[in-house]
Amino acid sequence: MSDLKFVGKPIVRIDGKEKVSGATHFTDDLEYGSNLLYTALVESTEAHALIKHIDISEAQRFPGVIAVFTGKDFPYKFGLYMKDRYIFAMDRVRFVGEQIAAVVSRDKRIAERAAKLVKVEYEALPALLDQMEALKKDATLIHLDLGDYIHVPWFFPQAKTNIAHWRKTRRGDIKKGFAEADYILEDTYSVPRYSHCPIETHAAVGLCDLSGRLTVWASSQSPHTQRNLFAEALAPLGFTHKDIRVIAPPIGGGFGGKAGVSMEILAAAMATKLRGNPVQVIWSREREFYNTSQRLGVIAKLKIGAKKDGTFTAIDHRLYWDAGASAEYGANVVNAIGLSATGPYRFPIIFIDSVCLYTNLPPCGAYRGFGYSEFMFGLESHIDRIAAYLKLDPVAIRKKNAIKEGDILAYGVPMNPSGLHKAIEAVEKEIEWGKKVKSDDPHKAIGKGFSLIWKAPAMPPNASSAAFVKFSEDGSLNILVSGMDMGQGFLTVMAQIAAEILTVPVSKIRTENPDTDRNPYEWQTVASHVTWSCGNAVKNAAINARDQIFEVIERACVLPKEQLYLEDEKVKCKTKPDFELPLKDFVINGIQAKDGTFRGGPILGKGIFMPEFTSAYSDPETSQGGHPNVHYTVGAAAIILEVDKDTGKMHVKKAVEAIDAGKAINPDLVKGQITGGLLQGLSTVLYEDIRYDDKGKLLNPNFTDYKIPTAKDIPDEIVPIIIEVPQPDGPFGARGVGEHTMIPAAPMIANALQDALEIRVKTMPITQEKVALTYLKNKEK
């Protein structure tokens, strides 16, 4: 691969200029015409209650109101993995903020004033705000008809309980595994919910024209999935897939919060009743906090056995997830972790329970890291504690147990090629592991923390990607795909892959944003899989276009296509050095023969990719027998943390993170992902602190009370390191890295605190106040 011209190069983002200049148009920036209608929502004030009566009469009479909708207008369920949610609440509400009704007007202020006139009569029910309470046998049921819900076959909801899904993974005799251990550590770790905090809040505009065609513009990571879910939910109204079009303008951040379907279905549904009028639904910052999916909270009960030399003998990992009132996407997080909660380690004996529980808090779903950040907090904390007891070095015990290519994963298939050990050694060297650092300030202490990283894409076995590459008259290219660029550089990376095959420079390529009518299928832009999956589709489309080019030359110029190659936007021949034909001369209009006729025509390449080796079918009691994950991306990271002993204030002086990208298509973008992901991870550990009152109401739905870091809070130094052990089925060997970069943040902070102050914090977030109080309490012992 050393002669690659575009892949592996730090090419400037092709959408960079429009982003930094403000030229990018997001969903709310587009013009929808003078018929645009605004909506105001009526939301539940109760965490759990029966709806006894809704009176909309006064709102309907309010001057300027065009329509008022409730659940009676759309009694349809929707959901990606499990259909457990209505468009508007029907007979009961399950969290504070659940949408009950919507008022529509041409004037936003009129809609908001009229919405206050809707009267809702509730009969309060006991609310479950803690997943461990929801787990109890006598707990109030949140979904009475759970046993009847439609769901994917690899989910296992437990009827007449609050368990939406239970993933069990078993291998070997767990009692025997612990009996062989010289030391067993058992403890509990907890991670609360978090909010995604994209800069752009959710926005959707639906327009059903007079012919019955429904178009939805949405800030979305999943335009094709949304079209599918709209079609399923609105089928009773006569809509099919061909009637529905989803357009996804650029989005201002997603982090998983714009995957699947949440509020977008409101715009789609209401538009069907207001034909000819675009209907806008846009979330305020406050609503963005409580009425979109959040990151699941988890309580993890962890038990690990080890021999004196540090070799792990068994792991018993039981994770209880708070999925909120709807579990359709969150249950897939739980499923993914149930298959991977060993972390990147060899455990001969495995017992994992990953349990998805309904509560009366807002629904949870995908969030960058997809559950790995949460369980790795406990696992990597636990490993440092085991090392301390056995008097082993924390890095040495990780090296001894770190997984290698060919080792058997928890569900029974071999580990893919991996640069994990290279990553450990690179980080160990850069952070100068083993070299103590002391502060000149007697009030401050400095410690180092280490953590490994791993994550697999969590996706259905038939998740697929497709791409078109389309030439224009000047030899430039348009790439049609349906992945989303959320800041990771997707558009640029796809251009680099096509450029490498077709020799057209990236400056002459435009990668188009998704439009489900125009662009080919993409499952979703989640799971850090689009560079790998969509990249393969683009590569295949470019190869398909190249093959068409060679066939045209063979027919028109009578040159064997086996002897042809592309270079500098020209077709050349290995056996005729003087032959060269620029692409722009024939990729649209063909090549003229001596008799005046033409050969060829517009070159349009097509490519698809589906990992046909995967299968979600396995024994539900053990998870053995299938091949649910395509591959794992791995890495290692470490920090140097300074802590003020008196105040608990923490500052990261240096952070190092190494990721095995397989092949970095664009090294600068990978380094950007490492830096950004690590900062987001540190934010969840040190700053973000979501709070609810005892009635289930979110207390801090704003950036004044829900803190995220500023430029002043970043580490003094961040060193991103790229490891490249090629993925056999990746485009040029590439794997995804986007989510992985934030996974080590929490355990690194916890382990560095142990090193600096000899305190162990087992609950997130690790705030300044918590550190100060824990240190003080430890001193008083």
mmCIF file of N, CA and C in Angstrom, residues 565 572-580:
data_model
loop_
_atom_site.group_PDB
_atom_site.id
_atom_site.type_symbol
_atom_site.label_atom_id
_atom_site.label_comp_id
_atom_site.label_asym_id
_atom_site.label_seq_id
_atom_site.Cartn_x
_atom_site.Cartn_y
_atom_site.Cartn_z
ATOM 1 N N TYR A 565 -4.791 0.497 -17.488
ATOM 2 C CA TYR A 565 -4.768 0.991 -16.108
ATOM 3 C C TYR A 565 -5.056 2.485 -16.111
ATOM 4 N N LYS A 572 -4.419 4.387 -19.572
ATOM 5 C CA LYS A 572 -3.147 4.073 -20.211
ATOM 6 C C LYS A 572 -3.053 2.570 -20.435
ATOM 7 N N CYS A 573 -2.073 2.182 -21.268
ATOM 8 C CA CYS A 573 -1.933 0.768 -21.624
ATOM 9 C C CYS A 573 -0.507 0.307 -21.322
ATOM 10 N N LYS A 574 -0.409 -0.852 -20.683
ATOM 11 C CA LYS A 574 0.907 -1.376 -20.282
ATOM 12 C C LYS A 574 1.759 -1.727 -21.494
ATOM 13 N N THR A 575 1.120 -2.128 -22.583
ATOM 14 C CA THR A 575 1.874 -2.576 -23.756
ATOM 15 C C THR A 575 2.002 -1.483 -24.816
ATOM 16 N N LYS A 576 1.361 -0.357 -24.659
ATOM 17 C CA LYS A 576 1.471 0.747 -25.620
ATOM 18 C C LYS A 576 1.735 2.039 -24.839
ATOM 19 N N PRO A 577 2.991 2.304 -24.537
ATOM 20 C CA PRO A 577 3.325 3.449 -23.676
ATOM 21 C C PRO A 577 2.850 4.787 -24.238
ATOM 22 N N ASP A 578 2.643 4.878 -25.530
ATOM 23 C CA ASP A 578 2.216 6.149 -26.094
ATOM 24 C C ASP A 578 0.700 6.337 -26.066
ATOM 25 N N PHE A 579 -0.010 5.340 -25.578
ATOM 26 C CA PHE A 579 -1.471 5.463 -25.526
ATOM 27 C C PHE A 579 -1.899 6.105 -24.211
ATOM 28 N N GLU A 580 -2.701 7.116 -24.273
ATOM 29 C CA GLU A 580 -3.352 7.675 -23.089
ATOM 30 C C GLU A 580 -4.589 8.450 -23.535
#
